[in-house]
mmCIF file with all atom_site columns, C-alpha atoms in Angstrom:
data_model
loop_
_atom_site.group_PDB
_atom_site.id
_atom_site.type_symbol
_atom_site.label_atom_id
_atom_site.label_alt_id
_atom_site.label_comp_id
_atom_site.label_asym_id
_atom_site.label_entity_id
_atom_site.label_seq_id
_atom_site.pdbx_PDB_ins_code
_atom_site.Cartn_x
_atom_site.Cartn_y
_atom_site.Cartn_z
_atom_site.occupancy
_atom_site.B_iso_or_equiv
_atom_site.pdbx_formal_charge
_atom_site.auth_seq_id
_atom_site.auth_comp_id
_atom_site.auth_asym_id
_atom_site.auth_atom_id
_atom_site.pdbx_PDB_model_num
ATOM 1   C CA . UNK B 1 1   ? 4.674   -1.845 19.918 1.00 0.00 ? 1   UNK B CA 1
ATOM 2   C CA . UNK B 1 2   ? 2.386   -2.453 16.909 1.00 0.00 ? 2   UNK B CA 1
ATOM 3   C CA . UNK B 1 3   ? 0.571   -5.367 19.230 1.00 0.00 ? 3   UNK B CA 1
ATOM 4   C CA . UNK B 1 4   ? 0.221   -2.879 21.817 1.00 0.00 ? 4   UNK B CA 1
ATOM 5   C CA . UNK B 1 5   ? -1.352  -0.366 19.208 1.00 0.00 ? 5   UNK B CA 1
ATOM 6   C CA . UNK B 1 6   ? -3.281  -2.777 17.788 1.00 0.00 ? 6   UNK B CA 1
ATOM 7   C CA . UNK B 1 7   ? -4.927  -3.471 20.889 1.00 0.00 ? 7   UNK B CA 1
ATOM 8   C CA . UNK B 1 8   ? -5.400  0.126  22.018 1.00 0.00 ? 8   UNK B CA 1
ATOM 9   C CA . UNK B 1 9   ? -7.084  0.647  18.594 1.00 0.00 ? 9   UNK B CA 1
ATOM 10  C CA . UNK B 1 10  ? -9.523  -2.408 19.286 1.00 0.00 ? 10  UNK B CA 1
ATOM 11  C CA . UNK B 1 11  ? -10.658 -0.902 22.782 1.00 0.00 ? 11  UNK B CA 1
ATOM 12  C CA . UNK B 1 12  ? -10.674 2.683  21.907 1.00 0.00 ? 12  UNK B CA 1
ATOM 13  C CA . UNK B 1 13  ? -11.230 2.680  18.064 1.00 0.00 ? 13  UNK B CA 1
ATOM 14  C CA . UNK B 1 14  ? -11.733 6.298  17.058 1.00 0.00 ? 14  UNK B CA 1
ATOM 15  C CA . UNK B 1 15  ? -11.036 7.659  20.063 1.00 0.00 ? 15  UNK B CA 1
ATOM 16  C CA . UNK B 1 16  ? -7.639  6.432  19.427 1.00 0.00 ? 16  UNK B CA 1
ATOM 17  C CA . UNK B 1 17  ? -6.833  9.520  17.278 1.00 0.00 ? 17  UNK B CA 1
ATOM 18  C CA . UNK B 1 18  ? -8.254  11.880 19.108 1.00 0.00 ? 18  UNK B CA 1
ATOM 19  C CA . UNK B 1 19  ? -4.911  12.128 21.807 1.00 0.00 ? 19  UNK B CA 1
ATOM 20  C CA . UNK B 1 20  ? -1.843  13.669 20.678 1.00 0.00 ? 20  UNK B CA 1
ATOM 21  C CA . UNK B 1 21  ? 0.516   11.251 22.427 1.00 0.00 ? 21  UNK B CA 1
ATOM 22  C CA . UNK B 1 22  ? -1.120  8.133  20.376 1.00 0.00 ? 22  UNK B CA 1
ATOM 23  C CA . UNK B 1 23  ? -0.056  9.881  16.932 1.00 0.00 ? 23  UNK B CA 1
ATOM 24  C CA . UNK B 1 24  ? 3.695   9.476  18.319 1.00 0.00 ? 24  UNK B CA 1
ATOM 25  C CA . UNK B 1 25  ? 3.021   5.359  18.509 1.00 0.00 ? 25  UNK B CA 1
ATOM 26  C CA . UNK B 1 26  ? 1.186   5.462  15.554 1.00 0.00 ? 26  UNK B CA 1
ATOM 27  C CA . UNK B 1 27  ? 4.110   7.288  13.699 1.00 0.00 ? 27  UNK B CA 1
ATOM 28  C CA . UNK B 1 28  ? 6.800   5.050  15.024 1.00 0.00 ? 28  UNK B CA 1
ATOM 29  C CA . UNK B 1 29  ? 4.755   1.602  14.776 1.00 0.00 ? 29  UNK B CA 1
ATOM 30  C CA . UNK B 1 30  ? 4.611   2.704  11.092 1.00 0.00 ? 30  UNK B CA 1
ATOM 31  C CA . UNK B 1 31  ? 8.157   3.388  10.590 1.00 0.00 ? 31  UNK B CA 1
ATOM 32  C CA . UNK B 1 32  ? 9.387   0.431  12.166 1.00 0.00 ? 32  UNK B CA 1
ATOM 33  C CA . UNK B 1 33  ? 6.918   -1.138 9.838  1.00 0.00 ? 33  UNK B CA 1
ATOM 34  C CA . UNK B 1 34  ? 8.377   0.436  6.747  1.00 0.00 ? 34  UNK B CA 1
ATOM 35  C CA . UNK B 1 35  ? 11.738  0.339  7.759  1.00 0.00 ? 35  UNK B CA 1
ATOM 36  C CA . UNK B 1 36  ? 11.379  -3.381 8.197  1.00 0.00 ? 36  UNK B CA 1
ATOM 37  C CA . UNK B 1 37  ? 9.787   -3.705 4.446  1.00 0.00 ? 37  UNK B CA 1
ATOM 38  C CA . UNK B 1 38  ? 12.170  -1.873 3.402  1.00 0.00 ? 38  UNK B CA 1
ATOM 39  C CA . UNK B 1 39  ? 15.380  -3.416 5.050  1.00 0.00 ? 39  UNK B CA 1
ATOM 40  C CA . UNK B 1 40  ? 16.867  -4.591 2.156  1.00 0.00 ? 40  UNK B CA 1
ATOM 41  C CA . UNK B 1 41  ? 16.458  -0.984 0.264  1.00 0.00 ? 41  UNK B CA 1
ATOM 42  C CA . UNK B 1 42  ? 18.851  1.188  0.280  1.00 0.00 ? 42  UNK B CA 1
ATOM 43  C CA . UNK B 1 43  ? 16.942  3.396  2.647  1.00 0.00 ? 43  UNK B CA 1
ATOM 44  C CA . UNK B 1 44  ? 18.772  5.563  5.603  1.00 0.00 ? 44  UNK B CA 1
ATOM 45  C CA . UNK B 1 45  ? 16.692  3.985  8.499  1.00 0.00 ? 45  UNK B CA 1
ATOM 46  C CA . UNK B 1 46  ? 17.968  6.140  11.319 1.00 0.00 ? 46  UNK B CA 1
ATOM 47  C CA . UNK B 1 47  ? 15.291  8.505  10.609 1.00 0.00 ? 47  UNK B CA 1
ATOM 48  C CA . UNK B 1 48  ? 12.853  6.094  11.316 1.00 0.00 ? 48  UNK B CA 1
ATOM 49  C CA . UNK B 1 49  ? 14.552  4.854  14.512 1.00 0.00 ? 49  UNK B CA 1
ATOM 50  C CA . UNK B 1 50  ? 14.448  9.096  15.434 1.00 0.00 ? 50  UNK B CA 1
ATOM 51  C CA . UNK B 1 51  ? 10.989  8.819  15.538 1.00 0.00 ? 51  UNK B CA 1
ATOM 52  C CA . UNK B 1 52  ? 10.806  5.795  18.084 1.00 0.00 ? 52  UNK B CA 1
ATOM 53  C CA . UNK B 1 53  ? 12.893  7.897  20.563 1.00 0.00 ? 53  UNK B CA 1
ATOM 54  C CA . UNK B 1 54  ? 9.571   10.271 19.992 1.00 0.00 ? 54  UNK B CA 1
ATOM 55  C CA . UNK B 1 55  ? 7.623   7.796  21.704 1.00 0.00 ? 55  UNK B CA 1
ATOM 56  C CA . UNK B 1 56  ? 9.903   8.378  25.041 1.00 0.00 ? 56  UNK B CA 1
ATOM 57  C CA . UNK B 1 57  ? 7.801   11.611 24.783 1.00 0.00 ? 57  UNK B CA 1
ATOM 58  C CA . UNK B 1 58  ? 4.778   9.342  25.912 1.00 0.00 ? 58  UNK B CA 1
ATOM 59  C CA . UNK B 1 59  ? 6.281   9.209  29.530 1.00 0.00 ? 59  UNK B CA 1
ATOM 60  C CA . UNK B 1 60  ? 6.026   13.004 30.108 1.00 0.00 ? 60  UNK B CA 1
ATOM 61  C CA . UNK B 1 61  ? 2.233   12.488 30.602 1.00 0.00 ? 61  UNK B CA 1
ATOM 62  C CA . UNK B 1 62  ? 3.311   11.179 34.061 1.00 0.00 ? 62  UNK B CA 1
ATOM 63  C CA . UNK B 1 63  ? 4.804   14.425 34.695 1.00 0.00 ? 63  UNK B CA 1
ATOM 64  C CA . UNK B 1 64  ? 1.231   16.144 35.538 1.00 0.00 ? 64  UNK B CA 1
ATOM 65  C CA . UNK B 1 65  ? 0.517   14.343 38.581 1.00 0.00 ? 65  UNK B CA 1
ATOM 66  C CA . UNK B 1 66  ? 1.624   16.533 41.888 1.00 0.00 ? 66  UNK B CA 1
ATOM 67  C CA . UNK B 1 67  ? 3.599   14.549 43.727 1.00 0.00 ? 67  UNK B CA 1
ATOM 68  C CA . UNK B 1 68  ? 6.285   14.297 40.998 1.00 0.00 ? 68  UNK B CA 1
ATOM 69  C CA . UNK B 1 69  ? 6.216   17.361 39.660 1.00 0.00 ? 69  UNK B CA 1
ATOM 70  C CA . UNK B 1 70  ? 6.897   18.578 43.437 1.00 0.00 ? 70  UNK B CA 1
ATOM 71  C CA . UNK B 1 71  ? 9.955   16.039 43.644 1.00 0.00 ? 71  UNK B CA 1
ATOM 72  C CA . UNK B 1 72  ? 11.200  16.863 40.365 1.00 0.00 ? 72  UNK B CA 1
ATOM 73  C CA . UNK B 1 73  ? 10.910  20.499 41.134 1.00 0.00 ? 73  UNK B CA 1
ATOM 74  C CA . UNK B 1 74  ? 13.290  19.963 43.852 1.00 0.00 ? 74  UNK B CA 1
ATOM 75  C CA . UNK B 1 75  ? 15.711  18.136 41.946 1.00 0.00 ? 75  UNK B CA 1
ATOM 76  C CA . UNK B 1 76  ? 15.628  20.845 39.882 1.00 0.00 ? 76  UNK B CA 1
ATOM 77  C CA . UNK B 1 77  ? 16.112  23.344 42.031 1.00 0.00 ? 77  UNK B CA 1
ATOM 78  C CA . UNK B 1 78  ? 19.330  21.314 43.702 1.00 0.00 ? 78  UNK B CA 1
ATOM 79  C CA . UNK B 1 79  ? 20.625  20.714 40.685 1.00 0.00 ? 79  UNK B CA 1
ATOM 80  C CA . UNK B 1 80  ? 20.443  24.691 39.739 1.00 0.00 ? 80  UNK B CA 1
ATOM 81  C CA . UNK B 1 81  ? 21.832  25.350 43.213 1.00 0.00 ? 81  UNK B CA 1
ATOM 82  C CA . UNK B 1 82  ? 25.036  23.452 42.570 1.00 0.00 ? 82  UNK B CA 1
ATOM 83  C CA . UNK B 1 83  ? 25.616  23.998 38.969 1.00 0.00 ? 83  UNK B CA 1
ATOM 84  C CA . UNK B 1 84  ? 28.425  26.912 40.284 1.00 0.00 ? 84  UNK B CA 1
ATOM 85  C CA . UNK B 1 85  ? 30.120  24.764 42.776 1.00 0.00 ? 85  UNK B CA 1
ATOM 86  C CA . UNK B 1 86  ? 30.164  22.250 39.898 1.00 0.00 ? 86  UNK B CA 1
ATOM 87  C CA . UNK B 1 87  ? 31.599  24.586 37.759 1.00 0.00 ? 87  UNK B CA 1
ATOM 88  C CA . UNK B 1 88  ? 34.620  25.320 40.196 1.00 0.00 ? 88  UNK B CA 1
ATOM 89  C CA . UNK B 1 89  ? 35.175  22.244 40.944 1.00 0.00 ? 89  UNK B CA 1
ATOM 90  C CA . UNK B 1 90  ? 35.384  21.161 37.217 1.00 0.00 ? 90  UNK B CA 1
ATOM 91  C CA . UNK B 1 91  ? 37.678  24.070 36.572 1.00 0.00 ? 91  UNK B CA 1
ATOM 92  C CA . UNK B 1 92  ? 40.295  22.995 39.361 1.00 0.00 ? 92  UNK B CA 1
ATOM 93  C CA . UNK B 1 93  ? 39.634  19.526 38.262 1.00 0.00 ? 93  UNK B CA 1
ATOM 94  C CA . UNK B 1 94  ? 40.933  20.636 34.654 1.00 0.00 ? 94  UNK B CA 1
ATOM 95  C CA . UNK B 1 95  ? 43.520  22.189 36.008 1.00 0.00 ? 95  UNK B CA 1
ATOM 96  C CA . UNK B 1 96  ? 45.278  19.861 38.454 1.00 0.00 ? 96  UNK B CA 1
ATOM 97  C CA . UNK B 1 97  ? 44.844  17.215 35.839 1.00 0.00 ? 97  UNK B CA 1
ATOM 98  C CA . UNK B 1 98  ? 47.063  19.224 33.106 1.00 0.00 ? 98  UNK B CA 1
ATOM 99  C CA . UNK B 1 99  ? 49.877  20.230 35.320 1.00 0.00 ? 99  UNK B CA 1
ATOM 100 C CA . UNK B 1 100 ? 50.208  16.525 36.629 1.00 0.00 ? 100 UNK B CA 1
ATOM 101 C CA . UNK B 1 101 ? 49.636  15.455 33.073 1.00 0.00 ? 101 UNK B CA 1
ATOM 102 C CA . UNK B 1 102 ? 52.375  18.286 31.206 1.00 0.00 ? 102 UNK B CA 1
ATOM 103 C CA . UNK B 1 103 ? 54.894  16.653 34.043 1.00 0.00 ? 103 UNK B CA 1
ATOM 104 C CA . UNK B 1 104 ? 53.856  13.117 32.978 1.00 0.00 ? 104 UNK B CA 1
ATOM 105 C CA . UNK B 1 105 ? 54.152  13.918 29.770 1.00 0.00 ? 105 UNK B CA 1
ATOM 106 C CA . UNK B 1 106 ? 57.270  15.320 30.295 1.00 0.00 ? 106 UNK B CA 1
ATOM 107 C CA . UNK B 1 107 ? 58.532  12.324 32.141 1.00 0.00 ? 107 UNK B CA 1
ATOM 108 C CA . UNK B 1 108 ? 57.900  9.833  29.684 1.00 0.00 ? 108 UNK B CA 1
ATOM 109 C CA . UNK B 1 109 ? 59.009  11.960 27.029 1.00 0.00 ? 109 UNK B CA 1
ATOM 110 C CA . UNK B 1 110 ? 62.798  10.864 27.517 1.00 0.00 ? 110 UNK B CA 1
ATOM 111 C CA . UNK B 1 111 ? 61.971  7.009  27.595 1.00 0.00 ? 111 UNK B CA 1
ATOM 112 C CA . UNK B 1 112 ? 60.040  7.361  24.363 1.00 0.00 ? 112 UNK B CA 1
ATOM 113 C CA . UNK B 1 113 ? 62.947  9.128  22.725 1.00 0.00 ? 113 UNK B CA 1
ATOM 114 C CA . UNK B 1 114 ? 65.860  6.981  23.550 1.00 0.00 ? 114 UNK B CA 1
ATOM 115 C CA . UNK B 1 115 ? 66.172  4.866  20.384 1.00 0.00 ? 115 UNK B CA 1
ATOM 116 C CA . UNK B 1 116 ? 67.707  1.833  23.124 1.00 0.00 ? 116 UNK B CA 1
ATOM 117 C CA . UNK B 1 117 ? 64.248  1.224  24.688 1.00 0.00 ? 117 UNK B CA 1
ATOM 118 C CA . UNK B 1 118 ? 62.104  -1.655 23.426 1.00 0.00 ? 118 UNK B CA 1
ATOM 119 C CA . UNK B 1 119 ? 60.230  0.052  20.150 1.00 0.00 ? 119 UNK B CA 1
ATOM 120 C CA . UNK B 1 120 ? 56.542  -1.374 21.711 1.00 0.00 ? 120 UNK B CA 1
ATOM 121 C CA . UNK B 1 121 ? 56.856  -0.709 24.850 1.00 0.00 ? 121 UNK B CA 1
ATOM 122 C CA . UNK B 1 122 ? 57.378  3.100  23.421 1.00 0.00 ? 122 UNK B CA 1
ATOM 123 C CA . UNK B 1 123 ? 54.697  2.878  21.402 1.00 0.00 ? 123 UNK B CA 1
ATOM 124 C CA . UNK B 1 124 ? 52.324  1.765  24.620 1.00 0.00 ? 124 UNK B CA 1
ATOM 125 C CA . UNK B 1 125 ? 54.003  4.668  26.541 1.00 0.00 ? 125 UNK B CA 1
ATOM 126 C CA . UNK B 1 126 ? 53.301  7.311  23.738 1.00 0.00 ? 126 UNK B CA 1
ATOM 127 C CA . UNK B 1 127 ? 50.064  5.947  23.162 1.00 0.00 ? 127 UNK B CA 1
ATOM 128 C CA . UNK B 1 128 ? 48.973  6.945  26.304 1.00 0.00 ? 128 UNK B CA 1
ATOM 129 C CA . UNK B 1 129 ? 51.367  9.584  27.533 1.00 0.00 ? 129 UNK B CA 1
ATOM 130 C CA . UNK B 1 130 ? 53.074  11.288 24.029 1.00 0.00 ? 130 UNK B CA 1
ATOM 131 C CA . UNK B 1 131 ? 50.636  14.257 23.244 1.00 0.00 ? 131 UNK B CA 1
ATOM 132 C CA . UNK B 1 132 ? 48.773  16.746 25.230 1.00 0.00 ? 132 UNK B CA 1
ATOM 133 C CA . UNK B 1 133 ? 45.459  15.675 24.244 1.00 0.00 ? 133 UNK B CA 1
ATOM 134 C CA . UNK B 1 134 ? 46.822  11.966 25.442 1.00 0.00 ? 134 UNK B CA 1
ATOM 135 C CA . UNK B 1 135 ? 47.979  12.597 28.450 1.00 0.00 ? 135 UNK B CA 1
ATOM 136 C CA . UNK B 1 136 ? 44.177  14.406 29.376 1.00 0.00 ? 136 UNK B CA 1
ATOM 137 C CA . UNK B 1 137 ? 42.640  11.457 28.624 1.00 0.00 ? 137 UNK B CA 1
ATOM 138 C CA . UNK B 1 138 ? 44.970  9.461  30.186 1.00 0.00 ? 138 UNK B CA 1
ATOM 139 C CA . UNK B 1 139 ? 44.630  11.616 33.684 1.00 0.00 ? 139 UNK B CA 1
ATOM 140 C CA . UNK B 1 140 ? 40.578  11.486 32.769 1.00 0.00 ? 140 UNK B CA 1
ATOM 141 C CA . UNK B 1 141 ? 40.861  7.602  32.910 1.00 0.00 ? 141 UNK B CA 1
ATOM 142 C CA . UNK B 1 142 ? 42.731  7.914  36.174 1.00 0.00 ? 142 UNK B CA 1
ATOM 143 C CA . UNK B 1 143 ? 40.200  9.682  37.716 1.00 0.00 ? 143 UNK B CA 1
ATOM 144 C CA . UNK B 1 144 ? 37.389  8.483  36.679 1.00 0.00 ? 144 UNK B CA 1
ATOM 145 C CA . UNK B 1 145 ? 38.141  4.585  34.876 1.00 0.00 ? 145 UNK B CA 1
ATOM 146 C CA . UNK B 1 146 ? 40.864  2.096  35.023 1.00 0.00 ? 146 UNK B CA 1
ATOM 147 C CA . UNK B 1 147 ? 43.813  4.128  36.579 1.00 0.00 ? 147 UNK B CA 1
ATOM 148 C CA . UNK B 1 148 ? 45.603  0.651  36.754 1.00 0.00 ? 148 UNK B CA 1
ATOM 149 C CA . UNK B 1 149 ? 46.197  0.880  33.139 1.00 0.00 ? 149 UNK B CA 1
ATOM 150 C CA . UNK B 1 150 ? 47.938  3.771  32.452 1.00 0.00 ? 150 UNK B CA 1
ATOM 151 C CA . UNK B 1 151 ? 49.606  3.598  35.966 1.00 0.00 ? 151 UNK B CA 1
ATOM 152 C CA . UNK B 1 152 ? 51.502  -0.122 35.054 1.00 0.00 ? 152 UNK B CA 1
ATOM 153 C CA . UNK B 1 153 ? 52.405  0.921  31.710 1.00 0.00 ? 153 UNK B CA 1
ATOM 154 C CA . UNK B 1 154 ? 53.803  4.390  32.900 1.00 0.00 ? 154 UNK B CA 1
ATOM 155 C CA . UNK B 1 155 ? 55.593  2.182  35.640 1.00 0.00 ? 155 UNK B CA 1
ATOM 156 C CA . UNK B 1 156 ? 56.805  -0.517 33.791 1.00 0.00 ? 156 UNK B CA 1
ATOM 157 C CA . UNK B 1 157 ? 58.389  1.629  31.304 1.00 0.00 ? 157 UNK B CA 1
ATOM 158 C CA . UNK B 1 158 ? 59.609  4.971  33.048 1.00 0.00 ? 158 UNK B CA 1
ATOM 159 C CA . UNK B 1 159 ? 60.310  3.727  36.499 1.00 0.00 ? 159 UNK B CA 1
ATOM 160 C CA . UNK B 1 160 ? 58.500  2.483  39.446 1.00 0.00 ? 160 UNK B CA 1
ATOM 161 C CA . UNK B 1 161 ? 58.785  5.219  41.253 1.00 0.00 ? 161 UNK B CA 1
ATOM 162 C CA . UNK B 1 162 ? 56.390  6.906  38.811 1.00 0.00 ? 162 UNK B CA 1
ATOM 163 C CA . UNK B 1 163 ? 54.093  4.461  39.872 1.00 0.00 ? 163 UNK B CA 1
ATOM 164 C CA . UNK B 1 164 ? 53.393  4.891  43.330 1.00 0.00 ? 164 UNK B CA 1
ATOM 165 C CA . UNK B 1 165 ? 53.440  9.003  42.456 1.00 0.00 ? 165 UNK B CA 1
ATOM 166 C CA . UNK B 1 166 ? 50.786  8.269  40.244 1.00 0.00 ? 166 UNK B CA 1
ATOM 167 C CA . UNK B 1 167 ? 49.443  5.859  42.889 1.00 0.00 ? 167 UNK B CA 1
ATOM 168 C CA . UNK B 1 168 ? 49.180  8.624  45.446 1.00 0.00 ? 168 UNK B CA 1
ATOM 169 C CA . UNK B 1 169 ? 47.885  11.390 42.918 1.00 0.00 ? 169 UNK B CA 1
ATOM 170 C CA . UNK B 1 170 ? 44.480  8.885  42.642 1.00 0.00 ? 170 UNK B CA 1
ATOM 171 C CA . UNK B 1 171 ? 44.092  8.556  46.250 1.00 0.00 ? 171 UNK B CA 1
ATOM 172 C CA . UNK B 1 172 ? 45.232  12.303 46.917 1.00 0.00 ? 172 UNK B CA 1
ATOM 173 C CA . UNK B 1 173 ? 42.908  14.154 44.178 1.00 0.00 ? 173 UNK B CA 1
ATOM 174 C CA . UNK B 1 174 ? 40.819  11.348 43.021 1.00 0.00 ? 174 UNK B CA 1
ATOM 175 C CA . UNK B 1 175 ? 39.585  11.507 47.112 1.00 0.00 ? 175 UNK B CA 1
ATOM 176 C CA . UNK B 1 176 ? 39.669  14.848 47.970 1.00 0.00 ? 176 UNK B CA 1
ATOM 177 C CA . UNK B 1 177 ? 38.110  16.642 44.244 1.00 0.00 ? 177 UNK B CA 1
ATOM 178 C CA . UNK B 1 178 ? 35.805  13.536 43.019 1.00 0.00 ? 178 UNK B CA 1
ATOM 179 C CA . UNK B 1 179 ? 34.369  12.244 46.270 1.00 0.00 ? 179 UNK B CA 1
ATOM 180 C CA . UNK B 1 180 ? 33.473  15.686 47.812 1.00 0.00 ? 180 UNK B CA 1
#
């Protein structure tokens, strides 16, 4: 960046400070400047790396030529269109994912209390399945991550049964809500 400003102040020289968008570079050049003097003082530098993200700023400009403003517009307008449908479908989403969760939860529940069960393989199984809040992750990551995870270790410890259930849950809902 500070070779590219360099040479932009070489062709344009005063002219250089006359646009708006050129005070962002020269801001964040000189940060990153100062931040690099001063990397060995005890200086927060993430308010200098704040101001480089400023200099995304510069690729708005390309925003005032037709054609994509009329293509962004209708992105925009799509995007407004579905934002209920999205809604709806995030709320039965939610909702489907804590009832199967609550009865996952519930199922592991009894292997992860019986004191006769290997103590890490209870651990594993409450680590992904023991609380509310880990159980909706855990669905989360079936739906939308590595549902073989969760799925082996809920199999391999409650039953393999519970496996294929959770098997046919991902194909069922993971199909039906997530690739509508």
């Amino acid at each position: 960046f500070t070779i590219e400003l360099v040479f932009r102040f070489v062709v344009l020289r005063c002219k250089l400070f006359q646009a708006r968008l050129n005070w962002i570079d020269i801001v964040a050049v000189f940060s990153s400047l100062l931040e690099w003097m001063l990397s060995d003082a005890p200086v927060n530098a993430s308010v200098f790396r704040l101001v480089r993200v400023a200099r995304l700023a510069r690729g708005l400009a390309f925003m005032k030529l037709a054609k994509v403003q009329q293509s962004l517009n209708i992105l925009v307008k799509c995007l407004t269109a579905s934002m209920n449908t999205l809604f709806w479908t995030l709320c039965l989403l939610t909702m489907v994912q804590v009832v199967v969760g609550m009865a996952c939860s519930q199922a592991a529940h009894a292997y992860i209390k019986n004191l006769n069960n290997p103590e890490d393989k209870r651990h594993e199984l409450y680590r992904y399945f023991g609380t509310f809040s880990r159980v909706f992750v855990s669905m989360f990551e079936i739906h939308m991550a590595n549902w073989a995870t969760p799925c082996r270790i809920f199999m391999e410890s409650v039953g393999e049964y519970y496996g294929s259930v959770i098997v046919f849950y991902r194909c069922a809902i993971g199909f039906s809500l997530m690739n509508v």
